[in-house]
Coordinates of C-alpha atoms and ligand atoms in Angstrom, one line a residue:
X3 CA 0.0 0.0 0.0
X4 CA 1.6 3.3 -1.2
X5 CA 0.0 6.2 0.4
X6 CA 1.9 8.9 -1.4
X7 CA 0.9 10.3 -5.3
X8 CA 2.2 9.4 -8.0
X9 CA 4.1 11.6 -10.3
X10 CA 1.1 11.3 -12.5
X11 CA -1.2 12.0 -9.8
X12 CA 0.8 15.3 -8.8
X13 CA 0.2 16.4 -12.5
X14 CA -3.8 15.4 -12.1
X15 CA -3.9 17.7 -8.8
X16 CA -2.4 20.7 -11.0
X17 CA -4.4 20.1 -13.5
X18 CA -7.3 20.2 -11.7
X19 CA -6.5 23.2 -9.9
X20 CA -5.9 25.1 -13.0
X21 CA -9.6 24.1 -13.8
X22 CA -10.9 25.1 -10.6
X23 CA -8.8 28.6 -10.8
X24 CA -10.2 29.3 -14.5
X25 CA -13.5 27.9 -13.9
X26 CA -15.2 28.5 -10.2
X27 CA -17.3 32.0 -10.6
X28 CA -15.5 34.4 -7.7
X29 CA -19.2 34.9 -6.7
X30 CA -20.2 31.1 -5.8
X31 CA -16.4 31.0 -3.9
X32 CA -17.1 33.8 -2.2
X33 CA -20.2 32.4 -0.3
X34 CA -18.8 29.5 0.4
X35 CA -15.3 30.1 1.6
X36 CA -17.2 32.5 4.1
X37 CA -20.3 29.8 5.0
X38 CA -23.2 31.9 3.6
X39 CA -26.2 30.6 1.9
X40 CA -26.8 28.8 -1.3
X41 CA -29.3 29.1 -3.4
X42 CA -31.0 26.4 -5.3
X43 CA -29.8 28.4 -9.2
X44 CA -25.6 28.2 -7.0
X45 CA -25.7 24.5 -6.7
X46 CA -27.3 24.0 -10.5
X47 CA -24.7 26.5 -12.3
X48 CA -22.0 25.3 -10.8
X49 CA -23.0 21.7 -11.7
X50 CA -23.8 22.8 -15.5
X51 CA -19.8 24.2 -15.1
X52 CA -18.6 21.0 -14.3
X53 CA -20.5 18.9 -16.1
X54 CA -19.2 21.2 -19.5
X55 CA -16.0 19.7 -18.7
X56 CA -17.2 16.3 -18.3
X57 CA -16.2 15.5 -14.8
X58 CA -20.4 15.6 -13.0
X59 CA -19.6 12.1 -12.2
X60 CA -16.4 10.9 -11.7
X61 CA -17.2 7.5 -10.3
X62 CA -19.8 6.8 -13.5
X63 CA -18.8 4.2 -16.0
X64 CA -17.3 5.7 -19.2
X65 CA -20.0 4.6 -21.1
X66 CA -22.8 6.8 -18.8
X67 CA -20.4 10.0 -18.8
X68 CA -17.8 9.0 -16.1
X69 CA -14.7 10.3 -16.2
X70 CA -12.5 6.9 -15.9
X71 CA -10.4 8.2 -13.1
X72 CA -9.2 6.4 -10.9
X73 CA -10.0 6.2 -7.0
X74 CA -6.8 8.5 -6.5
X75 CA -7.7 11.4 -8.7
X76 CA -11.6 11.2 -7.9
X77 CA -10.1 12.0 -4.5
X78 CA -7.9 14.4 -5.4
X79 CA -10.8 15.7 -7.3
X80 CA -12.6 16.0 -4.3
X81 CA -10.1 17.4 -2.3
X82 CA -9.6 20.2 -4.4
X83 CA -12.7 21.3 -4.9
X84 CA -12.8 21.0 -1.1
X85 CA -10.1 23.5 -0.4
X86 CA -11.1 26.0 -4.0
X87 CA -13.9 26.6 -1.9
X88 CA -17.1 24.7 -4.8
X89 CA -20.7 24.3 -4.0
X90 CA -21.1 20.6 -2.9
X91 CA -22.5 18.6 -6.4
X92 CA -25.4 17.3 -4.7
X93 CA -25.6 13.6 -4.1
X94 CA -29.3 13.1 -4.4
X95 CA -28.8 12.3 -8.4
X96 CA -25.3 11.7 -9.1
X97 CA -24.1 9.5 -6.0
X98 CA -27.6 7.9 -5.4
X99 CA -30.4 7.7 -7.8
X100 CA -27.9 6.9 -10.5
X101 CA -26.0 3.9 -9.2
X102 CA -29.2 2.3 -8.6
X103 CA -30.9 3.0 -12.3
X104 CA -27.7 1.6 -13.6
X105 CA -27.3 -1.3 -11.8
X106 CA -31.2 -2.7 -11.6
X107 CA -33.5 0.3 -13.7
X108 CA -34.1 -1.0 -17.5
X109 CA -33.1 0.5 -20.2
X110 CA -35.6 3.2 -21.1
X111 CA -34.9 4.4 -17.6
X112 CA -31.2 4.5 -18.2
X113 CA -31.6 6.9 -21.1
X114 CA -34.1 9.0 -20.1
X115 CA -32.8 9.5 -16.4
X116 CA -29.2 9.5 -16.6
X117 CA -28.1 12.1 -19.1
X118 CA -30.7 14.4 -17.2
X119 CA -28.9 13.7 -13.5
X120 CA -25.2 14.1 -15.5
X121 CA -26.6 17.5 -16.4
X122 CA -28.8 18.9 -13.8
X123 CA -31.8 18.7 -15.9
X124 CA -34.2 17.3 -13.0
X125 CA -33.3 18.3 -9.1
X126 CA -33.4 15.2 -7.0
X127 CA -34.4 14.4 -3.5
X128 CA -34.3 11.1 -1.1
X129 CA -37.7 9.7 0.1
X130 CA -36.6 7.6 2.4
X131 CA -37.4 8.2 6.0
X132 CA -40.9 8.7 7.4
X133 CA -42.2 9.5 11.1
X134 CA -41.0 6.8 13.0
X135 CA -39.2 5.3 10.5
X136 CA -35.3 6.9 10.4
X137 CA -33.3 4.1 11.7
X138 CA -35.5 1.4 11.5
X139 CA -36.0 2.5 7.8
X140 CA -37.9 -1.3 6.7
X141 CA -40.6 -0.5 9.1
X142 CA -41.7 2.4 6.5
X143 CA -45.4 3.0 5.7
X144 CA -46.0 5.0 2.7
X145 CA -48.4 2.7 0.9
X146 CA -48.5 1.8 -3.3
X147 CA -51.4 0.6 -4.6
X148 CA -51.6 -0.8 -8.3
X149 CA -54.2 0.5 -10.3
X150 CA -53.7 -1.0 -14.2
X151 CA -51.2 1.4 -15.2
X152 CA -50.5 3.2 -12.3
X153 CA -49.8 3.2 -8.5
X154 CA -51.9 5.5 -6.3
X155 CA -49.3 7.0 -3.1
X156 CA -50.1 7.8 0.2
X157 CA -48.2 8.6 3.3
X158 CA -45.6 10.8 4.3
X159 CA -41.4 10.9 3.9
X160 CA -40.2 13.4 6.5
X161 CA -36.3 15.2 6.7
X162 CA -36.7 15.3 3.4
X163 CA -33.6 17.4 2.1
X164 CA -34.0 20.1 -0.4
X165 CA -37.3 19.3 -1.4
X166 CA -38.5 22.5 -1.7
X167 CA -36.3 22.9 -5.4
X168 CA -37.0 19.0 -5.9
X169 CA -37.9 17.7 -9.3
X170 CA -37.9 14.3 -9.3
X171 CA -37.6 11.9 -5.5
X172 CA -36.7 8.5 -5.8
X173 CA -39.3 6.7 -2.8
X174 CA -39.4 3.8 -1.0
X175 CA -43.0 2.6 -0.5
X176 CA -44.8 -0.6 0.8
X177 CA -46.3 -2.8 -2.1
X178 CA -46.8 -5.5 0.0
X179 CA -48.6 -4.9 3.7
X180 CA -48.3 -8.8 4.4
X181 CA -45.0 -10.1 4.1
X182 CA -41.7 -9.7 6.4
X183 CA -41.2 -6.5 6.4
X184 CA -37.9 -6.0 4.4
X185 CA -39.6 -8.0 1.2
X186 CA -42.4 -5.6 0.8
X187 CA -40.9 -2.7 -0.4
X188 CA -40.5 -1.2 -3.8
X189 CA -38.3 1.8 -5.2
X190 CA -40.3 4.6 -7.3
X191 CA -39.3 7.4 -9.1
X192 CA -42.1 9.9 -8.7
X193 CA -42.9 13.7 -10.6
X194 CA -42.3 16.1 -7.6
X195 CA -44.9 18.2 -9.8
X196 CA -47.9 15.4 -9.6
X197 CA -51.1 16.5 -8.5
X198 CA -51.6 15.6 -4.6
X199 CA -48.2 16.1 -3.7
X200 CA -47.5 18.5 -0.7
X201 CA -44.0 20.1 0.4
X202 CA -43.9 21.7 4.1
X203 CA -41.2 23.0 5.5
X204 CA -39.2 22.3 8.5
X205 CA -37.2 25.2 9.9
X206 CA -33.8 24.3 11.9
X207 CA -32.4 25.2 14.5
X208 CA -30.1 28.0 12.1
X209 CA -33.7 29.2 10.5
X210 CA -32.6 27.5 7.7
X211 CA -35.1 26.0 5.2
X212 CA -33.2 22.9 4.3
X213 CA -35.5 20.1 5.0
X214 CA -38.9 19.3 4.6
X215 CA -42.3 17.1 5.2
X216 CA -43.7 15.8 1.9
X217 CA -46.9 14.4 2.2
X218 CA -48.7 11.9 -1.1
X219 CA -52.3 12.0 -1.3
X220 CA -53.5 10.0 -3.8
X221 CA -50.8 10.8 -6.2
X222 CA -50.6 8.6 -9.4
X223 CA -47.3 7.0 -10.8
X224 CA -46.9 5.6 -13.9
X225 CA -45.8 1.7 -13.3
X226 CA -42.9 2.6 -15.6
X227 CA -41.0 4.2 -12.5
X228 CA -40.8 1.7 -10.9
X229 CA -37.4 0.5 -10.7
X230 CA -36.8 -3.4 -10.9
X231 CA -38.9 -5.9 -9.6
X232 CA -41.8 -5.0 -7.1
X233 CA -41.0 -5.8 -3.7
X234 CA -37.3 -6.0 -4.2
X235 CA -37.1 -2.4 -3.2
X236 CA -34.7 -3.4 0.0
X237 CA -32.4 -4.4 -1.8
X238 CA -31.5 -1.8 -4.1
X239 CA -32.0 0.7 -1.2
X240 CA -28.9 -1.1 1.0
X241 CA -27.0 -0.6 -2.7
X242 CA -27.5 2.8 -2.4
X243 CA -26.9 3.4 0.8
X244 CA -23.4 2.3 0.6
X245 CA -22.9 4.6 -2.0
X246 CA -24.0 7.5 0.3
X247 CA -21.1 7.1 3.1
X248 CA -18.4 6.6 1.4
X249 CA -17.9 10.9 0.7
X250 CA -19.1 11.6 3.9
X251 CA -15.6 11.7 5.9
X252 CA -15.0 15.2 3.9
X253 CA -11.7 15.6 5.1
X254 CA -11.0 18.0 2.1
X255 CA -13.6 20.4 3.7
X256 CA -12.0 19.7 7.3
X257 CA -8.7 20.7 6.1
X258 CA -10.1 24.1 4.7
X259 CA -12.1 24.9 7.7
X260 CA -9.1 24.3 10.0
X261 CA -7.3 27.2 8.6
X262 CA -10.9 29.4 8.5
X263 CA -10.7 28.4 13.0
X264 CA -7.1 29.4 13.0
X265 CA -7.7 32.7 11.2
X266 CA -10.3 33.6 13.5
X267 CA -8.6 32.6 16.6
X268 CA -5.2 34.5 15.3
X269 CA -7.6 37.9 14.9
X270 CA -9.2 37.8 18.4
X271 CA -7.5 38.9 21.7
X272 CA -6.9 37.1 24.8
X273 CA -4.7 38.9 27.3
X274 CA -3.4 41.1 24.9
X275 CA -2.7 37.9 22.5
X276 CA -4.1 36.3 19.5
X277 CA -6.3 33.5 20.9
X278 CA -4.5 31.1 18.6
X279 CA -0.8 31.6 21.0
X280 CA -3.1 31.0 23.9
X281 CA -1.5 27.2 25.6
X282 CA -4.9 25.8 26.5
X283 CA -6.5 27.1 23.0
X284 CA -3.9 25.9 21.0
X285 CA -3.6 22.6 22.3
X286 CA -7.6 21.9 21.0
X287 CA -6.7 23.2 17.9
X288 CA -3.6 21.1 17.8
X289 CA -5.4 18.2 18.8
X290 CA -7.8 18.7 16.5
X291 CA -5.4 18.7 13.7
X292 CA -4.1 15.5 14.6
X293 CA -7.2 13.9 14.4
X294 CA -7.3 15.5 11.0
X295 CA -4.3 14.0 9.7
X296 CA -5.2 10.7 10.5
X297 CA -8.4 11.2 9.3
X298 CA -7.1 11.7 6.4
X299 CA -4.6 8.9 6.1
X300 CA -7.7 6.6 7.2
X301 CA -9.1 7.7 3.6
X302 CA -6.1 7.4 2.2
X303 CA -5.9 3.6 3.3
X304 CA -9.3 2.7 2.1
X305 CA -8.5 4.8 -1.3
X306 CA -5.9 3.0 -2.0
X307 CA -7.8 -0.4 -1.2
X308 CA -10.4 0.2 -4.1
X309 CA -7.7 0.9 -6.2
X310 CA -6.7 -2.7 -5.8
X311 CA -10.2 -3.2 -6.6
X312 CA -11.4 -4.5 -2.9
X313 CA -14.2 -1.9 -2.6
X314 CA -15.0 0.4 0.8
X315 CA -16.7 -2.3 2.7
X316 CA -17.5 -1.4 6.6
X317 CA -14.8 0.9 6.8
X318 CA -17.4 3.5 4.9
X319 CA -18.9 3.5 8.4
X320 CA -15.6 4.2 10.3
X321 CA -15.1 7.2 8.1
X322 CA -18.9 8.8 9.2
X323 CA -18.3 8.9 12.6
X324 CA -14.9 9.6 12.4
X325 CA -15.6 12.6 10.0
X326 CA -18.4 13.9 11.1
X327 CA -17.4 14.3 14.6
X328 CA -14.7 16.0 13.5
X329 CA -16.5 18.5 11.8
X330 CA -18.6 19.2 14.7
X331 CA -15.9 19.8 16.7
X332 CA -14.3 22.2 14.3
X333 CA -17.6 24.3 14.4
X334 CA -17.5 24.1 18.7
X335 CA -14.2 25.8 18.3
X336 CA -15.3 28.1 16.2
X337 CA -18.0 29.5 18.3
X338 CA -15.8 29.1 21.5
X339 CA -13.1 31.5 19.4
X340 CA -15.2 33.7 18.4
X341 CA -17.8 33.9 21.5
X342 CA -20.4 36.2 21.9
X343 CA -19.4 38.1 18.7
X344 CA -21.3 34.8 16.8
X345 CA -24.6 35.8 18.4
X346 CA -26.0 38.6 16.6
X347 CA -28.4 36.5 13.7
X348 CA -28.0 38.3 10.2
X349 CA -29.8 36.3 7.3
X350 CA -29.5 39.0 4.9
X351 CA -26.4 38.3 5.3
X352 CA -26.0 35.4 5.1
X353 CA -28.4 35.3 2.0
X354 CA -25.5 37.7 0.5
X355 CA -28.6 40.8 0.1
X356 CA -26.1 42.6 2.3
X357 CA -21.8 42.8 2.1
X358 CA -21.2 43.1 5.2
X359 CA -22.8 41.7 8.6
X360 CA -24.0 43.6 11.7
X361 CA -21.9 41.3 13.8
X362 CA -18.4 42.9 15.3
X363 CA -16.6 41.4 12.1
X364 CA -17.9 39.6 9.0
X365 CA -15.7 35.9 10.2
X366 CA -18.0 36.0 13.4
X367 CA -21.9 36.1 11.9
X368 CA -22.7 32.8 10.1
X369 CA -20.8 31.1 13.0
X370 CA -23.5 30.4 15.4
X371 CA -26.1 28.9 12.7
X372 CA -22.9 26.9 11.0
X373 CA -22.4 25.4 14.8
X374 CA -26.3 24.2 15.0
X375 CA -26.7 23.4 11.0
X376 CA -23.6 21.1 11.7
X377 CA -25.6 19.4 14.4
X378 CA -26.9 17.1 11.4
X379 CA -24.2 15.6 10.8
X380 CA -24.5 12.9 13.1
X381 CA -27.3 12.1 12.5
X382 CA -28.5 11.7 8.5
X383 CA -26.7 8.8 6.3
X384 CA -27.0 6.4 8.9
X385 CA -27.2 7.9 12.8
X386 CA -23.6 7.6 14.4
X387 CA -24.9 4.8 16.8
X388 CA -26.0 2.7 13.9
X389 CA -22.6 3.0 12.1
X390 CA -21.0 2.2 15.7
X391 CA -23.2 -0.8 15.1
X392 CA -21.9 -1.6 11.9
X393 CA -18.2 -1.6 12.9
X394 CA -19.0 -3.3 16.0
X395 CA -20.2 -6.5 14.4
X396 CA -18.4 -6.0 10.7
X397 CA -15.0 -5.0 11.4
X398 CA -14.8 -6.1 15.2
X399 CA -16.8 -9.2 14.8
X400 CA -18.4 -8.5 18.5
Ligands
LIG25 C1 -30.4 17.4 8.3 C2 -31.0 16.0 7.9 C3 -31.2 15.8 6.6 C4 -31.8 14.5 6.2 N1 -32.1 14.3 4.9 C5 -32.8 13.2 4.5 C6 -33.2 13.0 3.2 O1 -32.9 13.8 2.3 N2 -33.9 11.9 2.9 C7 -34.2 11.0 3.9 O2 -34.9 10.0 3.5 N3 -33.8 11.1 5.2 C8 -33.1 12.2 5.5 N4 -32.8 12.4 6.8 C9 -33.2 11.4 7.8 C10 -32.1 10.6 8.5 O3 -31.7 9.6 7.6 C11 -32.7 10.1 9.8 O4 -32.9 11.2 10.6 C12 -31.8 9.1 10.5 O5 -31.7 7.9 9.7 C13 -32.2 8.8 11.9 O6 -33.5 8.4 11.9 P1 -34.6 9.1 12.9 O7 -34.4 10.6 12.8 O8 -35.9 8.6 12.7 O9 -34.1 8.8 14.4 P2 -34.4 7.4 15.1 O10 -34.1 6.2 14.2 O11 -35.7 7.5 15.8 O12 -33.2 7.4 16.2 C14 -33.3 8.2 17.4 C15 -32.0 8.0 18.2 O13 -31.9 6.6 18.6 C16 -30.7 6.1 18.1 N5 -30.9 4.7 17.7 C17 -31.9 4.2 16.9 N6 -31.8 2.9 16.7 C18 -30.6 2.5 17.3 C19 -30.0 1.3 17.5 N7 -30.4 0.1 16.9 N8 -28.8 1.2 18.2 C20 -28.3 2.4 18.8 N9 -29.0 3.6 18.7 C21 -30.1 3.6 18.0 C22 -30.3 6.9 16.9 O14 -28.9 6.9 16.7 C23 -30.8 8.3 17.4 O15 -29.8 8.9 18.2 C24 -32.1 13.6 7.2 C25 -31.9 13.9 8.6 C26 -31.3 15.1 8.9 C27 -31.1 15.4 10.4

């Protein structure tokens, strides 16, 4: 296992970054690298930019519009779009629908769908959970009823992300009411713009609108959305959920916002000294830096596994808590740097309708709602005490 890159993969990273300098509108950086607000039109021009040049969906076969790279430069990829400061290309179509239309949808589906996700044509969303159905996701009770050529939907998918902008969710409804639970399930692919379908908001604790209620009423689906066989729905949704950890350690990001907490601990005061030369400061910083670092050689290890072609198995877990926790605690030491300067709440803002905030300096305003958005983390993809589950009995056999 070599952990270091490549002469070729050296020239990839400048490559890239010569991209990312000539490409990434100072605008979309701009909010960003400071943690304001995107907007749904931010995320789809910056996906149309890359998806120009071809590179939407690095981990697509060649033959769908992937990029052939190979595990090290899609992570280099990552990683510099990480520290250039990008708008995150959702996952909702590329790094979930996708995988699943390619590996069990047919082929009409493949044609129509895919080309559409490579480019941003259709905004996706993820209707998986329900009310009482998160974690113990195969308990879920949004019904599907076939009618001839149609099923008629009711029920309700909750935390659903980005709905709001949503054209097209990919659902997991029950088919079959009287069989085990797992092997009445089926995957849909429904028309966020069908009659009887309802979008409420829910508001976070950072008064962002980034989630939602969607509730079916009698909403008719053609049967050709359906994806596979009926009732085999399970299956392809424990496909995709593997697919959805494995970018979640985002040690690209962790890296960028380590030097955004040590800016703002260098500019404010303690005893006459930048909070950053402060021992018992420092040391969390430090600390936090460490667990960075080996963060990041963690990725690099299972990278460099699925070059040898042995796949991210369990380990996909280890990265999630791992990572996540680590952006949490970047956030806490944010807000402890930066104290009661964070409090003042300025969503113009953040919204960029204004240049600069009404808190003491423009570092300090989006702060406090970063600390609480980031309280997420932990909790979607898989809760942190179900992936502690997953290494417990995969990788430590207990
Ligand atoms: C910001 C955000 C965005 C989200 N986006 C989406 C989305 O777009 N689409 C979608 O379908 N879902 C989405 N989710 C939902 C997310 O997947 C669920 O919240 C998550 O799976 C947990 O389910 P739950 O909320 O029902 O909590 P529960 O499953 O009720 O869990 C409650 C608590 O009990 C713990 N727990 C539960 N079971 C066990 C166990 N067996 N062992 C140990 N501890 C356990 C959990 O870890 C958690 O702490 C999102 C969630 C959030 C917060």
């Amino acid at each position: 296992m070599d952990l270091n890159y490549t002469l070729e993969d050296l020239a990839f990273r400048d490559h890239v970054r010569a991209f990312l300098d000539a490409n990434l509108p100072k605008d979309l950086q701009e909010k960003v690298l400071n943690h304001k607000r995107l907007a749904r039109e931010d995320y789809v021009r910056w996906h149309k930019i890359v998806a120009k040049q071809g590179w939407a969906a690095p981990a697509w076969p060649k033959e769908y519009g992937g990029t052939g790279w190979t595990p090290v430069q899609r992570h280099i990829w990552e990683e510099e779009c990480a520290r250039a400061g990008t708008p995150p290309i959702l996952p909702f179509g590329i790094n979930m629908v996708a995988p699943v239309i390619m590996a069990f949808g047919n082929e009409e589906q493949k044609r129509h769908y895919l080309p559409r996700i490579l480019n941003c044509d259709d905004w996706w969303c993820q209707g998986y959970s329900e009310p009482g159905s998160g974690s113990d996701l195969a308990s879920l009770k949004t019904r599907a009823e076939r009618q001839g050529d149609y099923y008629i939907v009711n029920g309700q998918k909750t935390w659903t992300t980005l709905a709001q902008h949503a054209d097209m969710i990919f659902c997991l409804v029950r088919t079959d009411p009287n069989v085990r639970k797992q092997e009445g399930i089926s995957f849909l692919l429904i028309d966020m713009h069908t009659p009887g379908i309802t979008v409420r908001p829910i508001i976070m604790l950072d008064e962002e609108h980034e989630v939602n209620e969607v509730f079916f009423d009698n909403v008719k689906v053609p049967v050709q959305n359906l994806i596979g066989e009926e009732n085999k729905g399970w299956t392809y949704a424990k496909y995709l959920l593997g697919h959805e950890r494995t970018g979640i350690a985002a040690v690209g990001r962790a890296k960028r916002e380590l030097l955004f907490l040590k800016r703002v601990a260098n500019n404010q005061r303690k005893n006459g000294k930048p909070l950053l030369d402060d021992p018992v400061f420092s040391v969390k910083v430090a600390s936090l830096e460490i667990e960075i670092m080996a963060l990041e050689m963690t990725v690099l290890r299972v990278v460099s596994q699925e070059s040898s072609k042995r796949g991210p198995g369990p380990e996909a877990s280890l990265l999630k808590v791992k990572g996540t926790e680590i952006q949490q605690a970047l956030t806490e030491l944010m807000v402890e740097a930066i104290g009661p300067y964070a409090l003042p709440f300025d969503p113009a803002y953040l919204e960029g309708e204004r240049e600069h905030s009404v808190a003491e300096n423009d570092d300090a305003a989006p702060l406090a709602p970063y600390y609480f958005n980031f309280r997420k983390t932990s909790i979607y993809g898989g809760s942190n005490e179900i992936q502690k589950n997953i290494i417990s009995q995969m990788i430590l056999g207990l």
